[in-house]
Coordinates of C-alpha atoms in Angstrom, one line a residue:
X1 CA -155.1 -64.2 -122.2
X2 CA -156.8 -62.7 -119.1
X3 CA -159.6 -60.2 -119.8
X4 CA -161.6 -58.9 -117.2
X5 CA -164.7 -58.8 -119.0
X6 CA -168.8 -59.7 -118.5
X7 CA -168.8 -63.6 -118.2
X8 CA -171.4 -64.3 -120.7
X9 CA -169.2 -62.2 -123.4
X10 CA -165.9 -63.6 -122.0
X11 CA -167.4 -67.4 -122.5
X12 CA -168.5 -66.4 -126.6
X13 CA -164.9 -64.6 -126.8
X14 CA -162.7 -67.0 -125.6
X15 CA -161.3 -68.2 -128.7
X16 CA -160.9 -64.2 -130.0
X17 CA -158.9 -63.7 -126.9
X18 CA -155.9 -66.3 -127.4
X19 CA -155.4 -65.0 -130.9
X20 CA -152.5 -63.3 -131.7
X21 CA -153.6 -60.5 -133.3
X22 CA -155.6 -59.6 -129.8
X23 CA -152.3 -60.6 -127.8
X24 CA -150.8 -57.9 -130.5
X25 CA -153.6 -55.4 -129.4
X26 CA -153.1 -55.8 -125.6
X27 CA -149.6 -54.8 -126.0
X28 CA -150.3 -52.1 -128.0
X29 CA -152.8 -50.9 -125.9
X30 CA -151.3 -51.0 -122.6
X31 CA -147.9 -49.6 -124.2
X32 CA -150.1 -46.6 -125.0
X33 CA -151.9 -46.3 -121.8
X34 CA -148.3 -46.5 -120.4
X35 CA -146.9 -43.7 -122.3
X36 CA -149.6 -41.3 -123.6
X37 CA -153.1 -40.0 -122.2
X38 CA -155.6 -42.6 -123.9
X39 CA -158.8 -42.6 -123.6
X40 CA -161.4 -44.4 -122.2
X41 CA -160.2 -45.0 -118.6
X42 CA -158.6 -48.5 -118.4
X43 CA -161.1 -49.8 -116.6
X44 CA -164.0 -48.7 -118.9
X45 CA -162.3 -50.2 -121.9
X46 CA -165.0 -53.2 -122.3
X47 CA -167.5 -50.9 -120.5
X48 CA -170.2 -51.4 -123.5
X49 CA -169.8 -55.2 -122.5
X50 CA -169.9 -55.0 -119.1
X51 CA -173.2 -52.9 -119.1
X52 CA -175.0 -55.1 -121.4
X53 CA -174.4 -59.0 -121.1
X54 CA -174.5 -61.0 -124.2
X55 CA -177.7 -63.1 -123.2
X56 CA -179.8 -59.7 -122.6
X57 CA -178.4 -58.0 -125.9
X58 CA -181.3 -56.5 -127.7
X59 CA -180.4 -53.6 -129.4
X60 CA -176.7 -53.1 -131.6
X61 CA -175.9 -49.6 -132.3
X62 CA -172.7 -49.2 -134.0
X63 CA -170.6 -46.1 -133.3
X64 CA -166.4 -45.3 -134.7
X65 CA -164.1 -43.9 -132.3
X66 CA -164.2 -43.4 -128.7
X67 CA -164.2 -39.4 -128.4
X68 CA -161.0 -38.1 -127.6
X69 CA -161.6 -35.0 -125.5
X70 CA -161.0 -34.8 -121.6
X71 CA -164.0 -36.9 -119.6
X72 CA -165.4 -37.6 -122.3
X73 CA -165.2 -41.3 -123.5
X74 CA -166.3 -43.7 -120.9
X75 CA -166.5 -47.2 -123.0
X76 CA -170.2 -46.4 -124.5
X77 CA -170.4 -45.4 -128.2
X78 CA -172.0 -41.8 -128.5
X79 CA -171.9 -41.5 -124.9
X80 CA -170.4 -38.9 -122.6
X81 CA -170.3 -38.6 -118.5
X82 CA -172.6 -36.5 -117.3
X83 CA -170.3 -33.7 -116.7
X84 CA -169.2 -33.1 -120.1
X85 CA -171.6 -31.1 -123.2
X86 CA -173.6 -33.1 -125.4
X87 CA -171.5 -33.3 -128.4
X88 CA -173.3 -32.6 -131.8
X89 CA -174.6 -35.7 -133.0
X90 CA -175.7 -36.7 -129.8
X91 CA -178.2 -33.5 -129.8
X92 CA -179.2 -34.7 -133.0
X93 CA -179.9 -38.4 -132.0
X94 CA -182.1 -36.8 -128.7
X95 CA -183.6 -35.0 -130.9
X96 CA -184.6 -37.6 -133.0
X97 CA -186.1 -39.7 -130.3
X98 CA -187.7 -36.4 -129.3
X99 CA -189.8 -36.3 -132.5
X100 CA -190.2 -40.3 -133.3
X101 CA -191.0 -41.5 -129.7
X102 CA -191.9 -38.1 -127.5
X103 CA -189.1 -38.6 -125.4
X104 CA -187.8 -35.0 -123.9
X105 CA -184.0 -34.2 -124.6
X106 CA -182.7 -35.3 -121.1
X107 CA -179.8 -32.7 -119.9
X108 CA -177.0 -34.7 -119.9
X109 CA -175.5 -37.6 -122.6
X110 CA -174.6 -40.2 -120.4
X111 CA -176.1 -43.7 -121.9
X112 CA -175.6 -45.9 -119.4
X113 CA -179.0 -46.1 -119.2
X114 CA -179.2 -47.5 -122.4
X115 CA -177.1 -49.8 -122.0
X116 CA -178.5 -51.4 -118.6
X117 CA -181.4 -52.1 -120.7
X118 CA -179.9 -53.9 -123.7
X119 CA -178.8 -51.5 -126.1
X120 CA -175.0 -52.8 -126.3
X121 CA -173.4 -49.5 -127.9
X122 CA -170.5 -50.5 -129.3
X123 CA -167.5 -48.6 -130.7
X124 CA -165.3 -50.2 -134.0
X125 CA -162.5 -49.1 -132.1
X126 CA -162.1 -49.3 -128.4
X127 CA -159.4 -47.0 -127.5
X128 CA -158.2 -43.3 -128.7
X129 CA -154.8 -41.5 -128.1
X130 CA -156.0 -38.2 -126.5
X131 CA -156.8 -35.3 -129.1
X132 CA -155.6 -37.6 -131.8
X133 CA -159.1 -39.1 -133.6
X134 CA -158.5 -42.3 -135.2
X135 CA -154.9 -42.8 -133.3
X136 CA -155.7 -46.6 -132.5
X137 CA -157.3 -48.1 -135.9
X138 CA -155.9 -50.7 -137.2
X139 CA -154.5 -52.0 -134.7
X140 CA -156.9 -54.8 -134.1
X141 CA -159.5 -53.6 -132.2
X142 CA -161.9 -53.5 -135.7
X143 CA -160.8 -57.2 -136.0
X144 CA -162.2 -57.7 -132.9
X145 CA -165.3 -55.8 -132.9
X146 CA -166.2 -57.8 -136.1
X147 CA -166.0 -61.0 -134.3
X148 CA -168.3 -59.7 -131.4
X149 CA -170.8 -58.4 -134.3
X150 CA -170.5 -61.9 -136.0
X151 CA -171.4 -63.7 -132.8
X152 CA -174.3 -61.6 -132.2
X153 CA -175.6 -62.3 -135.4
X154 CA -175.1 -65.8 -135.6
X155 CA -175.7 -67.2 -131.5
X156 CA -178.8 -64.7 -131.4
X157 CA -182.0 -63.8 -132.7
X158 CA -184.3 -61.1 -132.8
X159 CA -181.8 -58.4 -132.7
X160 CA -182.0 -54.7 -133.6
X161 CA -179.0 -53.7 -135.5
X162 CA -179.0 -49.5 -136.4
X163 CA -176.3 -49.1 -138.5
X164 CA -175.5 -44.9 -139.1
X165 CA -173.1 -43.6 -141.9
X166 CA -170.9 -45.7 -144.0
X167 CA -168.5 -47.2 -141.5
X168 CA -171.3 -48.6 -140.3
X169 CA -173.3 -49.5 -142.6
X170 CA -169.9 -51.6 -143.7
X171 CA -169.3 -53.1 -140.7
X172 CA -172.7 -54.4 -140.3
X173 CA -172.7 -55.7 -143.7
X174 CA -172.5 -59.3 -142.8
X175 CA -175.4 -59.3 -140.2
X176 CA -178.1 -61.8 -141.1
X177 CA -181.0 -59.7 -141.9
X178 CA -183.3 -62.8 -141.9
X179 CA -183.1 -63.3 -138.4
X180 CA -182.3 -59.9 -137.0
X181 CA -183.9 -56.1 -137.9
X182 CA -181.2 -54.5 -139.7
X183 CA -181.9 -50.5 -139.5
X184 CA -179.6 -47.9 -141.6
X185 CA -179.9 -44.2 -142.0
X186 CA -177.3 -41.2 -142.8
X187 CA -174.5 -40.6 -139.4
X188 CA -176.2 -38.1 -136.8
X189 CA -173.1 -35.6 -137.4
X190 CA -174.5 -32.5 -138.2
X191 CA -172.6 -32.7 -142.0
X192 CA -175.2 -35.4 -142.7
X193 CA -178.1 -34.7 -140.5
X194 CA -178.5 -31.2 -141.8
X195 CA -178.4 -32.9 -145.6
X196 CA -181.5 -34.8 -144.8
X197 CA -179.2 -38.5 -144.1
X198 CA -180.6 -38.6 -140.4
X199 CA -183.5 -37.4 -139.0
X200 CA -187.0 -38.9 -139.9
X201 CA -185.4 -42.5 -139.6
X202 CA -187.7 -43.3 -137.1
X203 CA -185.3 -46.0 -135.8
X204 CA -186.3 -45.9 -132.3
X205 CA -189.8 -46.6 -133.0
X206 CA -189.3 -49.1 -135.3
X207 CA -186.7 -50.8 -132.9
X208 CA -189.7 -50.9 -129.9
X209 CA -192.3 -52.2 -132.7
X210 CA -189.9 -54.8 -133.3
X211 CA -188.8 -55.7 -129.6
X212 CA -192.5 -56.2 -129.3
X213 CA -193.7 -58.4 -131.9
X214 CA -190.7 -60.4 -130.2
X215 CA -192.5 -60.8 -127.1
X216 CA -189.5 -58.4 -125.6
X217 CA -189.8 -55.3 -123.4
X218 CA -189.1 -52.6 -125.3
X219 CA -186.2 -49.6 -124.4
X220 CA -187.3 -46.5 -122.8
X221 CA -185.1 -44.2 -124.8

C-alpha cells in the first residue's frame, strides 16, 4: 500500500503497511474524509511523522485524539495552528515548562517547533470525525500507533518516553525501560492537573538531563 510518509518511517513501516487491518483503515479513512468533515487535513494525517524522522526521534510524547474543533488538529498531538486558542491542557503543559525550565508561555500552541527538534508527538488515534471526540477508535489506527511505539523502543535507544494519564500510561506499557527514560505523570486536563496528577512532574527537565548524559542536544521547549 502507497503511503506518502517520511522515508525513514516508511522503510521501519513497511510491513505495518501491507497488513490488512491498515488496508481496512485506509478505506475507512478515506470513506470518511469522503463523506463527513474529518479532521486533520488529509495531508497532515502523518504530520507527526513527517516533522520528526525516525533516525532523529528523541523525545515520545503520547497524546489520544486529534482535537475535533474547526483549525484545530493539524497531525501533532496537543498541538493547535497558530490561529486557534490554546486549549486547556495545553495552558497547563506551558505552564509547566514555565515553572520547571523558565520557559515563558509563548502566545500561540502551535508545536511544530517541537517536533522539528525531535519531539515526535504522537496521537493513539490519527483521525477524528468533526465535533465527534473518539469517532475513529478502533478502527485501526491504535493498532498502528502500537507498532510505531514498539519500533521505537526496540530499533532505538536513549529515548524519552512521557507518558500522561492512563491511556497513556497503557499504551506505553511495553516500552523497554532499560534502554529508554520512561516519564509518567497525571493528563494536563485541568480535571487532573487541578487534583495535583500534573504539575510538578518536572518532565521537561528531566527529559534535557537525560538528552544530555546521552551526549544529545537537548529540546528548547
Amino acid at each position: 500500500m502507497e503511503v506518502t510518509i517520511e522515508p525513514g518511517w516508511k522503510a521501519i513501516l513497511k510491513d505495518e503497511f501491507e497488513k490488512p487491518y491498515f488496508k481496512n483503515l485506509v478505506e475507512f479513512v478515506k470513506n470518511e474524509y469522503a463523506s463527513s468533515k474529518c479532521f486533520p487535513p488529509g495531508k497532515q494525517i502523518f504530520s507527526a511523522f513527517n516533522h520528526t524522522p525516525f533516525n532523529e526521534v528523541k523525545v515520545v510524547i503520547i497524546g489520544q485524539d486529534p482535537y475535533h474543533g474547526p483549525g484545530q488538529a493539524h497531525g501533532l498531538c496537543f498541538s493547535v495552528g497558530k490561529e486557534v486558542a490554546m486549549p486547556p491542557s495545553l495552558k497547563n503543559i506551558f505552564e509547566e515548562i514555565r515553572t520547571d525550565v523558565g520557559t515563558a508561555i509563548p502566545n500561540n500552541g502551535n508545536l511544530q517547533r517541537w517536533a522539528d527538534q525531535g519531539v515526535l508527538l504522537l496521537n493513539a488515534t490519527l483521525t477524528v470525525r468533526a465535533h465527534q471526540a473518539g469517532s475513529h477508535q478502533n478502527k485501526g489506527w491504535e493498532k498502528f500507533t502500537d507498532a510505531v511505539i514498539e519500533k521505537l523502543s526496540t530499533e532505538r535507544e536513549g529515548l524519552v518516553f512521557m507518558l500522561w494519564g492512563g491511556p497513556a500510561k497503557k499504551k506505553g506499557a511495553k516500552v523497554d525501560s532499560s534502554k529508554h527514560l520512561v516519564l509518567t505523570s497525571g493528563h494536563p486536563s485541568p480535571l487532573a492537573a487541578n487534583r495535583g496528577y500534573w504539575f510538578g512532574n518536572k518532565h521537561f527537565s528531566k527529559a534535557n538531563e537525560f538528552l544530555k548524559e546521552k551526549g544529545e542536544v537537548p529540546i528548547n521547549w
